[in-house]
Amino acid sequence: MSHAVETHALGRNFGPRAALSGVTLSVGDGEMFGLLGPNGSGKTTLFRILSTLLAPTSGLARIGGYDVTHEAVRVREHLGVVFQSPALDPQLTVAENLRCAGNLYGLRGADLEDRLRASAEALDVANRLGDRVQTLSGGLQRRVEIAKSLLPRPRVLLLDEPSTGLDPAAREGLRAALEKLRRDAGVTVVMTTHLLDEAEQCDRVAVLYEGRLVACETPPALRA
């Protein structure tokens, strides 16, 4: 199996405190991979390193074979990122939000419109393109966030606690949309979570505790 994401002895210090310590893991192409752990376990630090927002103190991380520190521009060409905090303008329509994001990616004209439509269809929000974001439910807004991240046609999708604040029905709808995206487009999904039922849907789960990787297995193996 080829690796979409790799880390080797990855570490990150904030002064005397080690937020990550010697984390080594790999994520295969097309895998749905979970990062599970309590607050302060290092999930967000690892997420920020993988999304090229934070440089590691030691070790290395690669996305699609490119080093996140020294080849950050190439890494970003392969990434779609959805942060925990909302990043949509509630006063704009779904289509307007997607167009603004596409322009930031350097997309224009017919290519942007084709990608906009494809991303919206992939997340089942194509029928809401003309609706203002503020009128959408939390689950639909989360889908629009993910549709926005798909505009550059990423190889790897990073999701930071995607189900936070969603009710059970919205969480199930989001899970189904992610599974469809992985199946139809071959996108690798890496998500941070502290929800056991969300981690249960992943192919494998890495458990972090106090900055260290304490387990990395399939959900059935972890239960056993």
PDB file of C-alpha atoms in Angstrom, residues 25-129:
ATOM      1  CA  LEU A  25       2.567   6.521  11.729  1.00  0.00           C
ATOM      2  CA  SER A  26       1.432   6.079   8.135  1.00  0.00           C
ATOM      3  CA  VAL A  27      -1.904   6.413   6.348  1.00  0.00           C
ATOM      4  CA  GLY A  28      -2.581   4.480   3.153  1.00  0.00           C
ATOM      5  CA  ASP A  29      -4.103   5.902  -0.008  1.00  0.00           C
ATOM      6  CA  GLY A  30      -7.886   5.934   0.230  1.00  0.00           C
ATOM      7  CA  GLU A  31      -7.915   5.137   3.940  1.00  0.00           C
ATOM      8  CA  MET A  32     -10.219   6.758   6.484  1.00  0.00           C
ATOM      9  CA  PHE A  33      -7.935   7.362   9.450  1.00  0.00           C
ATOM     10  CA  GLY A  34      -8.807   8.715  12.878  1.00  0.00           C
ATOM     11  CA  LEU A  35      -6.698  10.572  15.440  1.00  0.00           C
ATOM     12  CA  LEU A  36      -8.345   9.903  18.800  1.00  0.00           C
ATOM     13  CA  GLY A  37      -7.457  11.328  22.187  1.00  0.00           C
ATOM     14  CA  PRO A  38      -8.526  13.615  25.020  1.00  0.00           C
ATOM     15  CA  ASN A  39      -7.905  17.345  25.058  1.00  0.00           C
ATOM     16  CA  GLY A  40      -4.180  18.001  25.333  1.00  0.00           C
ATOM     17  CA  SER A  41      -3.228  14.681  23.740  1.00  0.00           C
ATOM     18  CA  GLY A  42      -1.482  16.297  20.750  1.00  0.00           C
ATOM     19  CA  LYS A  43      -4.189  15.833  18.098  1.00  0.00           C
ATOM     20  CA  THR A  44      -4.445  19.500  17.186  1.00  0.00           C
ATOM     21  CA  THR A  45      -0.663  19.957  17.152  1.00  0.00           C
ATOM     22  CA  LEU A  46      -0.303  17.028  14.762  1.00  0.00           C
ATOM     23  CA  PHE A  47      -3.143  18.399  12.626  1.00  0.00           C
ATOM     24  CA  ARG A  48      -1.468  21.804  12.401  1.00  0.00           C
ATOM     25  CA  ILE A  49       1.842  20.232  11.392  1.00  0.00           C
ATOM     26  CA  LEU A  50       0.213  18.124   8.674  1.00  0.00           C
ATOM     27  CA  SER A  51      -1.648  21.174   7.353  1.00  0.00           C
ATOM     28  CA  THR A  52       1.696  23.089   7.122  1.00  0.00           C
ATOM     29  CA  LEU A  53       0.648  25.679   9.723  1.00  0.00           C
ATOM     30  CA  LEU A  54       3.225  24.617  12.302  1.00  0.00           C
ATOM     31  CA  ALA A  55       6.794  23.390  11.862  1.00  0.00           C
ATOM     32  CA  PRO A  56       7.872  20.321  13.851  1.00  0.00           C
ATOM     33  CA  THR A  57      10.684  20.605  16.377  1.00  0.00           C
ATOM     34  CA  SER A  58      12.057  17.202  15.362  1.00  0.00           C
ATOM     35  CA  GLY A  59      11.341  14.356  12.980  1.00  0.00           C
ATOM     36  CA  LEU A  60       9.483  14.731   9.716  1.00  0.00           C
ATOM     37  CA  ALA A  61       6.059  14.474   8.108  1.00  0.00           C
ATOM     38  CA  ARG A  62       5.137  13.877   4.464  1.00  0.00           C
ATOM     39  CA  ILE A  63       1.918  14.309   2.499  1.00  0.00           C
ATOM     40  CA  GLY A  64       1.899  12.575  -0.865  1.00  0.00           C
ATOM     41  CA  GLY A  65       5.642  12.061  -0.514  1.00  0.00           C
ATOM     42  CA  TYR A  66       6.375  15.777   0.030  1.00  0.00           C
ATOM     43  CA  ASP A  67       7.938  17.122   3.218  1.00  0.00           C
ATOM     44  CA  VAL A  68       5.543  19.437   5.079  1.00  0.00           C
ATOM     45  CA  THR A  69       8.378  21.711   6.205  1.00  0.00           C
ATOM     46  CA  HIS A  70      10.598  21.998   3.147  1.00  0.00           C
ATOM     47  CA  GLU A  71       8.018  21.403   0.405  1.00  0.00           C
ATOM     48  CA  ALA A  72       4.986  23.101   1.940  1.00  0.00           C
ATOM     49  CA  VAL A  73       3.766  24.559  -1.371  1.00  0.00           C
ATOM     50  CA  ARG A  74       3.730  21.106  -2.995  1.00  0.00           C
ATOM     51  CA  VAL A  75       2.031  19.643   0.075  1.00  0.00           C
ATOM     52  CA  ARG A  76      -0.758  22.220  -0.142  1.00  0.00           C
ATOM     53  CA  GLU A  77      -1.428  21.176  -3.737  1.00  0.00           C
ATOM     54  CA  HIS A  78      -2.492  17.782  -2.377  1.00  0.00           C
ATOM     55  CA  LEU A  79      -4.441  18.970   0.661  1.00  0.00           C
ATOM     56  CA  GLY A  80      -7.983  19.894   1.521  1.00  0.00           C
ATOM     57  CA  VAL A  81      -8.342  21.190   5.085  1.00  0.00           C
ATOM     58  CA  VAL A  82     -11.454  21.732   7.205  1.00  0.00           C
ATOM     59  CA  PHE A  83     -10.791  23.359  10.562  1.00  0.00           C
ATOM     60  CA  GLN A  84     -12.984  23.008  13.616  1.00  0.00           C
ATOM     61  CA  SER A  85     -13.970  26.692  13.579  1.00  0.00           C
ATOM     62  CA  PRO A  86     -16.435  27.638  10.806  1.00  0.00           C
ATOM     63  CA  ALA A  87     -14.911  29.467   7.842  1.00  0.00           C
ATOM     64  CA  LEU A  88     -18.005  30.357   5.826  1.00  0.00           C
ATOM     65  CA  ASP A  89     -19.565  33.791   5.353  1.00  0.00           C
ATOM     66  CA  PRO A  90     -23.147  33.359   6.628  1.00  0.00           C
ATOM     67  CA  GLN A  91     -24.396  36.318   4.574  1.00  0.00           C
ATOM     68  CA  LEU A  92     -23.292  34.807   1.260  1.00  0.00           C
ATOM     69  CA  THR A  93     -24.936  31.966  -0.607  1.00  0.00           C
ATOM     70  CA  VAL A  94     -23.368  28.527  -0.796  1.00  0.00           C
ATOM     71  CA  ALA A  95     -22.274  29.204  -4.389  1.00  0.00           C
ATOM     72  CA  GLU A  96     -20.765  32.573  -3.457  1.00  0.00           C
ATOM     73  CA  ASN A  97     -18.774  31.007  -0.627  1.00  0.00           C
ATOM     74  CA  LEU A  98     -17.467  28.337  -2.974  1.00  0.00           C
ATOM     75  CA  ARG A  99     -16.546  30.880  -5.649  1.00  0.00           C
ATOM     76  CA  CYS A 100     -14.642  33.005  -3.142  1.00  0.00           C
ATOM     77  CA  ALA A 101     -12.707  29.943  -1.983  1.00  0.00           C
ATOM     78  CA  GLY A 102     -12.056  28.907  -5.581  1.00  0.00           C
ATOM     79  CA  ASN A 103     -10.651  32.346  -6.383  1.00  0.00           C
ATOM     80  CA  LEU A 104      -8.225  31.988  -3.467  1.00  0.00           C
ATOM     81  CA  TYR A 105      -7.079  28.703  -5.011  1.00  0.00           C
ATOM     82  CA  GLY A 106      -6.498  30.562  -8.299  1.00  0.00           C
ATOM     83  CA  LEU A 107      -9.503  29.021 -10.049  1.00  0.00           C
ATOM     84  CA  ARG A 108     -11.493  31.049 -12.576  1.00  0.00           C
ATOM     85  CA  GLY A 109     -14.167  30.790 -15.244  1.00  0.00           C
ATOM     86  CA  ALA A 110     -15.570  27.525 -16.519  1.00  0.00           C
ATOM     87  CA  ASP A 111     -13.038  25.425 -14.601  1.00  0.00           C
ATOM     88  CA  LEU A 112     -14.145  26.969 -11.294  1.00  0.00           C
ATOM     89  CA  GLU A 113     -17.833  26.490 -12.126  1.00  0.00           C
ATOM     90  CA  ASP A 114     -17.259  22.845 -13.072  1.00  0.00           C
ATOM     91  CA  ARG A 115     -15.381  22.180  -9.841  1.00  0.00           C
ATOM     92  CA  LEU A 116     -17.959  24.103  -7.798  1.00  0.00           C
ATOM     93  CA  ARG A 117     -20.776  21.988  -9.179  1.00  0.00           C
ATOM     94  CA  ALA A 118     -18.819  18.727  -8.739  1.00  0.00           C
ATOM     95  CA  SER A 119     -17.885  19.541  -5.130  1.00  0.00           C
ATOM     96  CA  ALA A 120     -21.451  20.501  -4.265  1.00  0.00           C
ATOM     97  CA  GLU A 121     -22.802  17.304  -5.814  1.00  0.00           C
ATOM     98  CA  ALA A 122     -20.213  15.177  -3.979  1.00  0.00           C
ATOM     99  CA  LEU A 123     -21.495  16.522  -0.632  1.00  0.00           C
ATOM    100  CA  ASP A 124     -25.184  16.564  -1.645  1.00  0.00           C
ATOM    101  CA  VAL A 125     -25.569  20.349  -1.394  1.00  0.00           C
ATOM    102  CA  ALA A 126     -25.998  21.134  -5.103  1.00  0.00           C
ATOM    103  CA  ASN A 127     -29.678  21.910  -4.514  1.00  0.00           C
ATOM    104  CA  ARG A 128     -28.716  24.535  -1.910  1.00  0.00           C
ATOM    105  CA  LEU A 129     -26.246  26.562  -3.997  1.00  0.00           C
TER     106      LEU A 129
END
